[in-house]
mmCIF file of C-alpha atoms in Angstrom:
data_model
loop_
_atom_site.group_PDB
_atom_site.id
_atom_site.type_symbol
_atom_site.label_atom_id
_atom_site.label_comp_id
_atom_site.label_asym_id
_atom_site.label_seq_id
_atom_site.Cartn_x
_atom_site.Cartn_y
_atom_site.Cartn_z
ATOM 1 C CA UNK A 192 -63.680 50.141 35.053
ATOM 2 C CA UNK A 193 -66.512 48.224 33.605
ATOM 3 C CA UNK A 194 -70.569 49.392 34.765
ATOM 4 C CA UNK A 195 -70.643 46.453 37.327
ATOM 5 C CA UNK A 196 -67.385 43.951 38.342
ATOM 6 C CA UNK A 197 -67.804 41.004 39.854
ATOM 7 C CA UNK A 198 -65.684 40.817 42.940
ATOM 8 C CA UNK A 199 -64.485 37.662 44.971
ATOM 9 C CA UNK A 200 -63.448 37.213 47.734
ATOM 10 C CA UNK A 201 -61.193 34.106 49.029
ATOM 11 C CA UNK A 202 -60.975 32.410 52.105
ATOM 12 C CA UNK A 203 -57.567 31.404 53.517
ATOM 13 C CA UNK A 204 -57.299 28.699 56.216
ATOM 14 C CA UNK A 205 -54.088 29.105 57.471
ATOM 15 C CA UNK A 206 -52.774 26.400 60.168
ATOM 16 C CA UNK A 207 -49.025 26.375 61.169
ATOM 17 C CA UNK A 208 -46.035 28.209 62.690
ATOM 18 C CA UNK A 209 -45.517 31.921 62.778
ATOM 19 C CA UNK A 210 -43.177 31.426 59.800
ATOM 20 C CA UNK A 211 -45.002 28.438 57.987
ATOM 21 C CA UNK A 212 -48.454 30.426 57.925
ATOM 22 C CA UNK A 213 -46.536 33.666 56.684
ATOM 23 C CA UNK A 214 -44.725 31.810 53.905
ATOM 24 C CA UNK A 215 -48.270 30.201 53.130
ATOM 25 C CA UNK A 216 -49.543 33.858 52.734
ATOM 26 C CA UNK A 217 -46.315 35.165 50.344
ATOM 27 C CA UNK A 218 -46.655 32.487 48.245
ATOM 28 C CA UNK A 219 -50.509 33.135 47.714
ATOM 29 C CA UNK A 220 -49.486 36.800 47.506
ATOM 30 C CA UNK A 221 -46.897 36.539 44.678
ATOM 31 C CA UNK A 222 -49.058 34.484 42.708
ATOM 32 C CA UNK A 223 -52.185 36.870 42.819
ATOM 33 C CA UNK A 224 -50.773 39.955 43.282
ATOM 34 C CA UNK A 225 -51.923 42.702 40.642
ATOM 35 C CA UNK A 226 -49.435 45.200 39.573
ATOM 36 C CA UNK A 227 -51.469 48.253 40.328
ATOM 37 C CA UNK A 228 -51.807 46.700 43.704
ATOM 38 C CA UNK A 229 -48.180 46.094 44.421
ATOM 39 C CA UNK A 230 -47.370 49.797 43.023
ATOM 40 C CA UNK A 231 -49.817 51.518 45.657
ATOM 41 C CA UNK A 232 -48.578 49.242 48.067
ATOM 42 C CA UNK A 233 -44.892 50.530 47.376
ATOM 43 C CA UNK A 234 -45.992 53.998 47.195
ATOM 44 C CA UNK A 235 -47.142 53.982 50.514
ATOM 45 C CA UNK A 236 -44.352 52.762 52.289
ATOM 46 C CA UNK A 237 -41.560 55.257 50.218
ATOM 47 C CA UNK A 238 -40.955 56.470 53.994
ATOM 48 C CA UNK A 239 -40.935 53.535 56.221
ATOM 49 C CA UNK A 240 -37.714 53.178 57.959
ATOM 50 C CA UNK A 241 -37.610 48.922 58.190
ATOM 51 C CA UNK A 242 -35.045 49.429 61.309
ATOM 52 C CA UNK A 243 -37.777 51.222 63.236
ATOM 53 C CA UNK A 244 -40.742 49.148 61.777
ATOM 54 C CA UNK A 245 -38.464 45.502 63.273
ATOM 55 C CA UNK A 246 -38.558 47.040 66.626
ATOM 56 C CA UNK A 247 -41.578 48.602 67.036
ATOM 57 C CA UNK A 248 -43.321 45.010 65.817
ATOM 58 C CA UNK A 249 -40.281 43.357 68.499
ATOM 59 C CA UNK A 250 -41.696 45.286 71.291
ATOM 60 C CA UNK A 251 -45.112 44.937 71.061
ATOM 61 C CA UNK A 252 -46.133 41.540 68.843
ATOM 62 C CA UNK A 253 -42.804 39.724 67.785
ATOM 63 C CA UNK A 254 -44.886 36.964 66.465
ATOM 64 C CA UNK A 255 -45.720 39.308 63.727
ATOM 65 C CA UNK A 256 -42.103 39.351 62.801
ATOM 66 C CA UNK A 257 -41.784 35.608 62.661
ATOM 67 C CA UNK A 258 -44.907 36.077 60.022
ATOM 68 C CA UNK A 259 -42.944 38.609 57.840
ATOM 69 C CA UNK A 260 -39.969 36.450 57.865
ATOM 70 C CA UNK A 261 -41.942 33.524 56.220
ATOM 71 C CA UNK A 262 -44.077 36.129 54.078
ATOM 72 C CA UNK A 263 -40.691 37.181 52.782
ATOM 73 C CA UNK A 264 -39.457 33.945 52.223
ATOM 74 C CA UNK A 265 -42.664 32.714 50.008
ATOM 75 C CA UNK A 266 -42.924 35.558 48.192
ATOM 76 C CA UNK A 267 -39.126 35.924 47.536
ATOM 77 C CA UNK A 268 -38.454 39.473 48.713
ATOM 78 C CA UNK A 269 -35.697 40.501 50.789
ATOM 79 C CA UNK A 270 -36.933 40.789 54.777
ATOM 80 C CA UNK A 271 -35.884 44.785 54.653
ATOM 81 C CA UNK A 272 -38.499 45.580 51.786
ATOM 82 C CA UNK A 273 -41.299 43.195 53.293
ATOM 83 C CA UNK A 274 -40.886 44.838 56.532
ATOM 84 C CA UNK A 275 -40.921 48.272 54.785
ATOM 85 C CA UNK A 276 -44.062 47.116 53.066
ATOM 86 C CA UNK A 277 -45.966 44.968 54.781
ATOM 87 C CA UNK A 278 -45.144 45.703 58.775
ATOM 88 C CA UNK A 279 -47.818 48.277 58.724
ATOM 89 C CA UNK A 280 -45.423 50.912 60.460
ATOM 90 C CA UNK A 281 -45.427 54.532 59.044
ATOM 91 C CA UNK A 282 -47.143 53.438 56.537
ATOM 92 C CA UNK A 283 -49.140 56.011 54.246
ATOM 93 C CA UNK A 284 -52.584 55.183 53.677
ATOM 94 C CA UNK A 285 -55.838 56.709 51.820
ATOM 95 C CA UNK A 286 -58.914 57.301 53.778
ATOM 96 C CA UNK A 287 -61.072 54.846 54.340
ATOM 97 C CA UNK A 288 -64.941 54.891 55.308
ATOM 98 C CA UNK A 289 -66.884 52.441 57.025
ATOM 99 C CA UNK A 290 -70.243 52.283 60.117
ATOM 100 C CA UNK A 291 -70.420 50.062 62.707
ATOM 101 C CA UNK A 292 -72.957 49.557 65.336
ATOM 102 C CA UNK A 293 -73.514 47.044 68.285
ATOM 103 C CA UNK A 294 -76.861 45.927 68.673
ATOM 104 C CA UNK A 295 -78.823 45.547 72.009
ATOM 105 C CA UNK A 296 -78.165 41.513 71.850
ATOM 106 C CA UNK A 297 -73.828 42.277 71.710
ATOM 107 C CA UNK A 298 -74.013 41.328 67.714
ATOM 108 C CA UNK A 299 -71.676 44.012 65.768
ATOM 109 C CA UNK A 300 -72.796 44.971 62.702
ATOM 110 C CA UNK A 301 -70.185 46.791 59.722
ATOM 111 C CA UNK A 302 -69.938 47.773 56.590
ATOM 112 C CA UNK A 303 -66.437 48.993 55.144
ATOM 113 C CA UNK A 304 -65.645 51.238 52.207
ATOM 114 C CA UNK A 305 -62.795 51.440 50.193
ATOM 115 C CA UNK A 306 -61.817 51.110 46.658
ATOM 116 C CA UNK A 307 -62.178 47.719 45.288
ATOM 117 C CA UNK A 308 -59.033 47.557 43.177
ATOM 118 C CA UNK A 309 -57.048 47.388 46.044
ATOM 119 C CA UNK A 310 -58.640 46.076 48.528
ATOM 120 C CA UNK A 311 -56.892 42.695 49.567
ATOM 121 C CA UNK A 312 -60.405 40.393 48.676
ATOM 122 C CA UNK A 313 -59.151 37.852 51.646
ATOM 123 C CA UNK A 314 -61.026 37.124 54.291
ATOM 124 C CA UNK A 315 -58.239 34.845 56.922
ATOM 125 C CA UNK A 316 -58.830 32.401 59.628
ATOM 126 C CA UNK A 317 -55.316 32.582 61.230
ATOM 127 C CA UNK A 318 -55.126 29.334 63.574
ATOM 128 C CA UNK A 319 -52.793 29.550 66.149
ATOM 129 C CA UNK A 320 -51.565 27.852 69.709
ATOM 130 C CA UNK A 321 -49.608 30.661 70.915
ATOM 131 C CA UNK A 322 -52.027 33.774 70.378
ATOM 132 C CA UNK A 323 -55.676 33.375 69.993
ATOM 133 C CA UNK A 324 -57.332 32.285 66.487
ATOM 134 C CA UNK A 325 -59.111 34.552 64.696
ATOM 135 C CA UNK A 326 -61.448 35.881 61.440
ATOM 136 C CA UNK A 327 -61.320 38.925 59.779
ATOM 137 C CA UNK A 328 -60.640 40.613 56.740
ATOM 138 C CA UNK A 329 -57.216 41.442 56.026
ATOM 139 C CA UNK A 330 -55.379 44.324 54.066
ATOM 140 C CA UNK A 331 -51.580 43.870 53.288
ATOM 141 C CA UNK A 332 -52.281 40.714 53.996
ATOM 142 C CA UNK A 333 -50.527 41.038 57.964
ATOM 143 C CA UNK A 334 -53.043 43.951 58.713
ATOM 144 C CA UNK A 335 -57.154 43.310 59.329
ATOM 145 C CA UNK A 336 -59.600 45.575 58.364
ATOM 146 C CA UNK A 337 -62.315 43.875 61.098
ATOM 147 C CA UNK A 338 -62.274 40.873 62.665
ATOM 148 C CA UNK A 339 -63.500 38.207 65.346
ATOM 149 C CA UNK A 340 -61.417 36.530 68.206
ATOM 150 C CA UNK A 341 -61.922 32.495 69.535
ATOM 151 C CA UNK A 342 -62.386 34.654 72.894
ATOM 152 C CA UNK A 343 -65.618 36.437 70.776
ATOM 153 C CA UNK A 344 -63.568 39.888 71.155
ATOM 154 C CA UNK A 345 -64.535 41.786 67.566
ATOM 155 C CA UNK A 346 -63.525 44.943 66.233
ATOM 156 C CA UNK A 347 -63.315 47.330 63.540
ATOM 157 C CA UNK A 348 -61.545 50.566 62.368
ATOM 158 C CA UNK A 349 -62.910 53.810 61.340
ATOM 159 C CA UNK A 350 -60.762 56.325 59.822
ATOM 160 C CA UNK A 351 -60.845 59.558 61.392
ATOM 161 C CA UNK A 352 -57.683 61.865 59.883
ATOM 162 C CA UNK A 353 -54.186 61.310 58.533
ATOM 163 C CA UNK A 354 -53.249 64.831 58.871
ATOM 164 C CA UNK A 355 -50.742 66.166 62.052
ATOM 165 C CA UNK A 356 -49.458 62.088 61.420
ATOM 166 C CA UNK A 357 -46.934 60.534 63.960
ATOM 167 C CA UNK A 358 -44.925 57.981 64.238
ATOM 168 C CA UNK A 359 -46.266 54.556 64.437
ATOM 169 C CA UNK A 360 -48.321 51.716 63.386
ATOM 170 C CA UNK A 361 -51.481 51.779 61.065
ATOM 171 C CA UNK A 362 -54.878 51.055 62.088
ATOM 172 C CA UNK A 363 -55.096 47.341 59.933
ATOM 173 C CA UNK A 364 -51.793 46.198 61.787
ATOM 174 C CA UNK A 365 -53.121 47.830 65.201
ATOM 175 C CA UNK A 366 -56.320 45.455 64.582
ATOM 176 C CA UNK A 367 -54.219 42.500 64.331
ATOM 177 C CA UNK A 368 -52.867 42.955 67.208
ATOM 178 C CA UNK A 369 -56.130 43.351 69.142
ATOM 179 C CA UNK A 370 -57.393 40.145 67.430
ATOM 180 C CA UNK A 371 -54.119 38.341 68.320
ATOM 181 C CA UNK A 372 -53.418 39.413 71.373
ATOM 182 C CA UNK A 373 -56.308 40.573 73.336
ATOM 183 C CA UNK A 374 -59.487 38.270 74.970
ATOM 184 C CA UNK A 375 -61.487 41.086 75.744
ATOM 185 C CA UNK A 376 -62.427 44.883 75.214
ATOM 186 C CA UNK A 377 -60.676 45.473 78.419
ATOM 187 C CA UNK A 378 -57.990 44.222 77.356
ATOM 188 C CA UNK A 379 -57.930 46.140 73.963
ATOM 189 C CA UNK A 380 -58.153 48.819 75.670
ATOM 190 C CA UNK A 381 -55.008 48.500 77.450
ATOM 191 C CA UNK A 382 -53.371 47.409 74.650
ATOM 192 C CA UNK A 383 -54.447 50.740 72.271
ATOM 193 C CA UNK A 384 -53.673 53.254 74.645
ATOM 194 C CA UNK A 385 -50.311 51.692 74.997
ATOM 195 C CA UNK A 386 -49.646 51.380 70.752
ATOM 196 C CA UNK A 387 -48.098 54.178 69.090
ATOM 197 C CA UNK A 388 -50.503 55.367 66.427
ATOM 198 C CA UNK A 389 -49.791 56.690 63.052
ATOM 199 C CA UNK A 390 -53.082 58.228 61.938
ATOM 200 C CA UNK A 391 -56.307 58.844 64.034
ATOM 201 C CA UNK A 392 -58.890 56.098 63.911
ATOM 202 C CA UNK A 393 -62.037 55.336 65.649
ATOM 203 C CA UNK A 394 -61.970 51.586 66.853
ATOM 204 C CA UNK A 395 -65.064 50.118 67.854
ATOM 205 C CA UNK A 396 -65.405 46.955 69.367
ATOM 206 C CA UNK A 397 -67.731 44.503 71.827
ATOM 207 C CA UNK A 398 -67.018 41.277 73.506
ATOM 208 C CA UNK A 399 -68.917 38.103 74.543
ATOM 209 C CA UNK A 400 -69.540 39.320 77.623
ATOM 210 C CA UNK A 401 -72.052 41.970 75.749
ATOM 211 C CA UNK A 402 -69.919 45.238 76.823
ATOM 212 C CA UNK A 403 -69.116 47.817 73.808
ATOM 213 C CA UNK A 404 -66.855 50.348 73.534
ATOM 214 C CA UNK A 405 -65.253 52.653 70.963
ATOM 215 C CA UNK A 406 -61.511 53.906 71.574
ATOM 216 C CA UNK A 407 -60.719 57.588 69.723
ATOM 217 C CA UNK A 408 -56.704 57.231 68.940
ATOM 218 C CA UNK A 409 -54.390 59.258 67.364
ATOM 219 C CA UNK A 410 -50.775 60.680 67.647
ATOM 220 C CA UNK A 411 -51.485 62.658 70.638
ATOM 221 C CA UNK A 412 -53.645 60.203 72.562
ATOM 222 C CA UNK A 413 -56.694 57.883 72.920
ATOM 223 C CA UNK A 414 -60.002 58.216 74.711
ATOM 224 C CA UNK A 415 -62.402 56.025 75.608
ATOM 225 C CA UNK A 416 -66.445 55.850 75.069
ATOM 226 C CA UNK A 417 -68.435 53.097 76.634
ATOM 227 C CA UNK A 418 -71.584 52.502 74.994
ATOM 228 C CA UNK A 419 -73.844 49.888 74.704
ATOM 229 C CA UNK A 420 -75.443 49.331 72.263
ATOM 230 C CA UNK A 421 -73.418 51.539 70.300
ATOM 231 C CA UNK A 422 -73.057 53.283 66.634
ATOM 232 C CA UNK A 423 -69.821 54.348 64.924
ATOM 233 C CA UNK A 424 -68.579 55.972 62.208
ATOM 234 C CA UNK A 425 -65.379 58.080 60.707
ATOM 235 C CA UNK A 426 -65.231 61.425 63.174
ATOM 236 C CA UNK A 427 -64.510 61.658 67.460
ATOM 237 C CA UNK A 428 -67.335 62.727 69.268
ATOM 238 C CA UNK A 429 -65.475 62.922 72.729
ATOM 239 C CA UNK A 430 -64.660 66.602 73.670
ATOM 240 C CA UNK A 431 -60.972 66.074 74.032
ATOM 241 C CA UNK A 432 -60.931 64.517 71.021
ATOM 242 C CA UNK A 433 -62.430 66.476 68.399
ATOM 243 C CA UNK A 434 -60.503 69.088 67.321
ATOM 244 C CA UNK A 435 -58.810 66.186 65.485
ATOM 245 C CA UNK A 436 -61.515 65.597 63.501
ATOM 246 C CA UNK A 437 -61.479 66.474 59.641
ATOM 247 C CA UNK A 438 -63.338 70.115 58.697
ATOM 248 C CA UNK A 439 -66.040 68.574 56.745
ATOM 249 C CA UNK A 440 -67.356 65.271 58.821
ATOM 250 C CA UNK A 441 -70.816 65.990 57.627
ATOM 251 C CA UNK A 442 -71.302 62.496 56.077
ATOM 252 C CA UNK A 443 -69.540 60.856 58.399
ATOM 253 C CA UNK A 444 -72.161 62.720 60.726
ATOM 254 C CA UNK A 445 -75.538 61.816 58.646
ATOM 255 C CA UNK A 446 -74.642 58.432 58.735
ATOM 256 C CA UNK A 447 -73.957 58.223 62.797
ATOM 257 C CA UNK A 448 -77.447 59.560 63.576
ATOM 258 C CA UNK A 449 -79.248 57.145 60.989
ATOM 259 C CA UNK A 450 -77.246 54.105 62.320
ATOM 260 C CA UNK A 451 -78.423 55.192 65.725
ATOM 261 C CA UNK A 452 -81.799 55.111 64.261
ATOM 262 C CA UNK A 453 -81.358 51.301 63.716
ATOM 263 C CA UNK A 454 -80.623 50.621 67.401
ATOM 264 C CA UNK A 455 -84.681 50.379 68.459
ATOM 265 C CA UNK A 456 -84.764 47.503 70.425
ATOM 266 C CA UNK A 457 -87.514 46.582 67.692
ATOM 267 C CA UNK A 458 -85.111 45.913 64.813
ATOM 268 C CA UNK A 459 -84.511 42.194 63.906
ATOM 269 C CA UNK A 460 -80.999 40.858 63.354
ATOM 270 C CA UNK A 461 -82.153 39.986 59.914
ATOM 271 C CA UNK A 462 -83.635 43.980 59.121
ATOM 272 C CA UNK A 463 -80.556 45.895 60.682
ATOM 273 C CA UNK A 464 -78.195 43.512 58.199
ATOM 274 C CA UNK A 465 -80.528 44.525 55.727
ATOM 275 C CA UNK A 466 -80.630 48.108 56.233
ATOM 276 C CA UNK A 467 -76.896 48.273 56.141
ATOM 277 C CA UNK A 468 -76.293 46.179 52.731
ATOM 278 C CA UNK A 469 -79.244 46.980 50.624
ATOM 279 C CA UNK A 470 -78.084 49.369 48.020
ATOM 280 C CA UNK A 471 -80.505 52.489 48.953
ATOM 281 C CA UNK A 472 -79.444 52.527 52.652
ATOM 282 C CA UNK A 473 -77.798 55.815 53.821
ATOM 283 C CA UNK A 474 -75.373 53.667 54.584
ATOM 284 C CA UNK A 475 -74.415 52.023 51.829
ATOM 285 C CA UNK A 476 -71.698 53.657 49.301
ATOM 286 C CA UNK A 477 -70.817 53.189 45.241
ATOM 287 C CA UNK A 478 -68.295 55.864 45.151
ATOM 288 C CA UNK A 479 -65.707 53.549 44.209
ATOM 289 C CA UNK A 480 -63.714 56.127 42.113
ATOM 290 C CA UNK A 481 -63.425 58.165 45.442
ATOM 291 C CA UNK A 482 -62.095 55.367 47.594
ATOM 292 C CA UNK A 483 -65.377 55.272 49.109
ATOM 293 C CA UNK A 484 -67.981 52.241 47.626
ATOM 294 C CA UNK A 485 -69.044 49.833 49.922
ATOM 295 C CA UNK A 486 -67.043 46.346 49.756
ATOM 296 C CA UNK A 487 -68.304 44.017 52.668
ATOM 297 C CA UNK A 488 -70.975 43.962 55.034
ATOM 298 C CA UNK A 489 -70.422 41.656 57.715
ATOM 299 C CA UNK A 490 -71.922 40.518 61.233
ATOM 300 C CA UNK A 491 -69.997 39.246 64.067
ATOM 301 C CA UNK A 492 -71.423 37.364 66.689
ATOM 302 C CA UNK A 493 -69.392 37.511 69.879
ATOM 303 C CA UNK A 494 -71.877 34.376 71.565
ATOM 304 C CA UNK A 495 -72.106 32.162 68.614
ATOM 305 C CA UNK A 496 -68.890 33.231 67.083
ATOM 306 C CA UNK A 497 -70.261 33.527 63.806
ATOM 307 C CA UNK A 498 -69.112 36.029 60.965
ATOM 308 C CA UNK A 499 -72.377 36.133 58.389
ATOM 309 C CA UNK A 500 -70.866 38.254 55.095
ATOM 310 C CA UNK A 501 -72.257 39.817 52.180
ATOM 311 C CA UNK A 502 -69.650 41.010 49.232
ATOM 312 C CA UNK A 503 -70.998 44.748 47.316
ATOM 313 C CA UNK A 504 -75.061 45.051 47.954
ATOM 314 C CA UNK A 505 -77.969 43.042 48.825
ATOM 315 C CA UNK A 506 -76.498 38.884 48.110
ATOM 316 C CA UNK A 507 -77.270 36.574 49.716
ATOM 317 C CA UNK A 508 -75.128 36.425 53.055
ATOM 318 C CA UNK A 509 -73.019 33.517 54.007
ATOM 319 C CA UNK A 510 -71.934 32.443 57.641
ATOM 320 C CA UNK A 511 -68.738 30.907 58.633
ATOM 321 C CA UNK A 512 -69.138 29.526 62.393
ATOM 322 C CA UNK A 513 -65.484 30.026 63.559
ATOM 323 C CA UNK A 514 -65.795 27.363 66.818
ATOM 324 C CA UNK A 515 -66.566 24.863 63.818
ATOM 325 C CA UNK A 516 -64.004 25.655 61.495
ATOM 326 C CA UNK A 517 -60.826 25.990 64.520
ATOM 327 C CA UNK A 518 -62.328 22.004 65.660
ATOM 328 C CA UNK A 519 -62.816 20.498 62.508
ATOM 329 C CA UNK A 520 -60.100 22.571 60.236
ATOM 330 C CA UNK A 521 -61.860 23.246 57.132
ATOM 331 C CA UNK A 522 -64.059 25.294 55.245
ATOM 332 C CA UNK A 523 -67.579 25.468 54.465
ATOM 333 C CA UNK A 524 -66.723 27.310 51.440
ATOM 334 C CA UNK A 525 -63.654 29.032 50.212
ATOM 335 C CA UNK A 526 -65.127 31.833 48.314
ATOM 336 C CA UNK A 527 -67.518 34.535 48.558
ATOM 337 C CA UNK A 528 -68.727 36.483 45.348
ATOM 338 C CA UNK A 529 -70.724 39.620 44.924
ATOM 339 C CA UNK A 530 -71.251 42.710 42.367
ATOM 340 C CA UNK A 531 -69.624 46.092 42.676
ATOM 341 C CA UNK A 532 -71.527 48.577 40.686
ATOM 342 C CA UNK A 533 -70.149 52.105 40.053
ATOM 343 C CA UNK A 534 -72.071 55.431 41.026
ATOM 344 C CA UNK A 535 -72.880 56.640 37.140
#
């Protein structure tokens, strides 16, 4: 890997059926696809039984299935190893870092850390008449990583553990389905503690009505915090929840207090964004080599629904206004570029 790589990141407007917007998304897929990324991608999902992964997605967000079908068809797979690899069921995924707070106006601030070689580099508007429209990030190209509703409903997920895994879906597909199906944090609510859960995740999310919440899931069960405004990061805090946690959460820890230090009803929009994507921050990561360098910062506003985005550290943020983009059906821009620089 090269001192510093340029990374872009694409915007996909995608307007249709079910099928038609899946098909949309395999073709794209099979013609930028990087081997490395479709080896991990296989890796992972050695286990998934497809059988299982078709009725799990039937029970809870057919739709989803409709989207694999035309996925499959663009990127000319067979339906079995699409929904083996892309369903987001059983899946086996590497940690993932990222913070998240919700600021004493209801805007949610988050950055996300990964590795950048295989991190999906799409940010989707999914249009749709039958479940509501949203924004967000996506990984596997079903799954979202953090995203914004029509309804203003946003949220994120924090990865807690993978060990003691179940059986069920994995937090970037569970995401989805809050964005697609859900109006509210109510709502999501209802919907998580229902899900089955693979892994254990933090979600955190907030609504335009201004309430915030975060939602400790795993395997054995969810729990709910209600806090507003709010910080997250990757460990529970609730007592019935954290004996899950991992044995070392001591980062995870340093960076919940000094994100909590950032909710002073002082703070500016403009400083908090600031304090989470400038390069020295506590909060901001270049441990790319370790799955753990920041890739995104990004603010959602559940009011204006706006998403304002930064790619690696401290450019120059763009905002996409989603109202404006679901009436008028295109896009300010359709890329978003920034500079991933290595830890030496």
């Amino acid at each position: 890997m090269d001192d510093k790589d340029v990374l872009k990141v694409n915007i996909l407007n995608i307007v249709g059926t079910d099928f038609q917007k899946g098909k949309e998304m395999g073709c794209e897929f099979k013609k930028t696809a990087s081997y490395s990324e479709l080896e991990a991608i296989r890796e992972w999902s050695n286990s998934v039984d497809s059988v299982k992964a078709r009725s799990a997605l039937n029970e809870v967000a057919p739709h989803l299935l409709e989207e694999l079908a035309g996925f499959a068809e663009g990127m000319e797979w067979n339906l079995e190893l699409v929904l083996k690899t892309f369903s987001g069921f059983d899946l086996e995924l590497p940690p993932m870092g990222c913070t998240a707070l919700v600021d004493h106006s209801g805007r949610y601030y988050r950055n996300y850390d990964f590795h950048h070689k295989l991190y999906d580099a799409r940010i989707i508007i999914n249009h749709s008449e039958n479940h509501h429209t949203s924004i967000g990030f996506s990984q596997h190209r079903l799954g979202r990583l953090d995203g914004m509703n029509e309804k203003g409903l946003v949220v994120g997920l924090h990865f807690v553990n993978s060990e003691r895994g179940g059986r069920g879906f994995v937090a970037p597909t569970i995401v989805r389905m809050v964005l697609d199906l859900c109006s509210n944090v109510d709502e999501a609510c209802e919907l998580l503690y229902h899900l089955p859960h693979k892994y254990f995740y933090n979600y955190s999310m907030a609504d335009a009505s201004g309430k915030s919440i975060i939602v400790e899931t795993g395997p054995q069960g969810c729990n709910m915090i209600t806090e507003s405004p709010l910080a997250c990061t990757n460990h529970f805090r609730s007592e019935g929840m954290r004996g899950w946690n991992r044995e070392n959460i001591k980062g995870s820890m340093n960076r919940w207090y000094y994100a909590n230090q950032l909710l002073e009803p002082s703070l500016q929009p403009g400083d908090i964004f600031q304090l989470f994507n400038q390069p020295t921050s506590p909060l901001f990561f270049k441990d790319y080599h370790q799955f753990f360098g920041t890739l995104h910062s990004v603010v959602y506003s559940p009011k204006e629904r706006t998403a304002t985005i930064s790619i690696g550290a401290d450019h120059e943020p763009k905002t996409i206004s989603l109202q404006k983009v679901m009436k008028e059906r295109t896009l300010p821009f359709k890329e978003i570029e920034g500079v991933i620089e290595p830890r030496e």
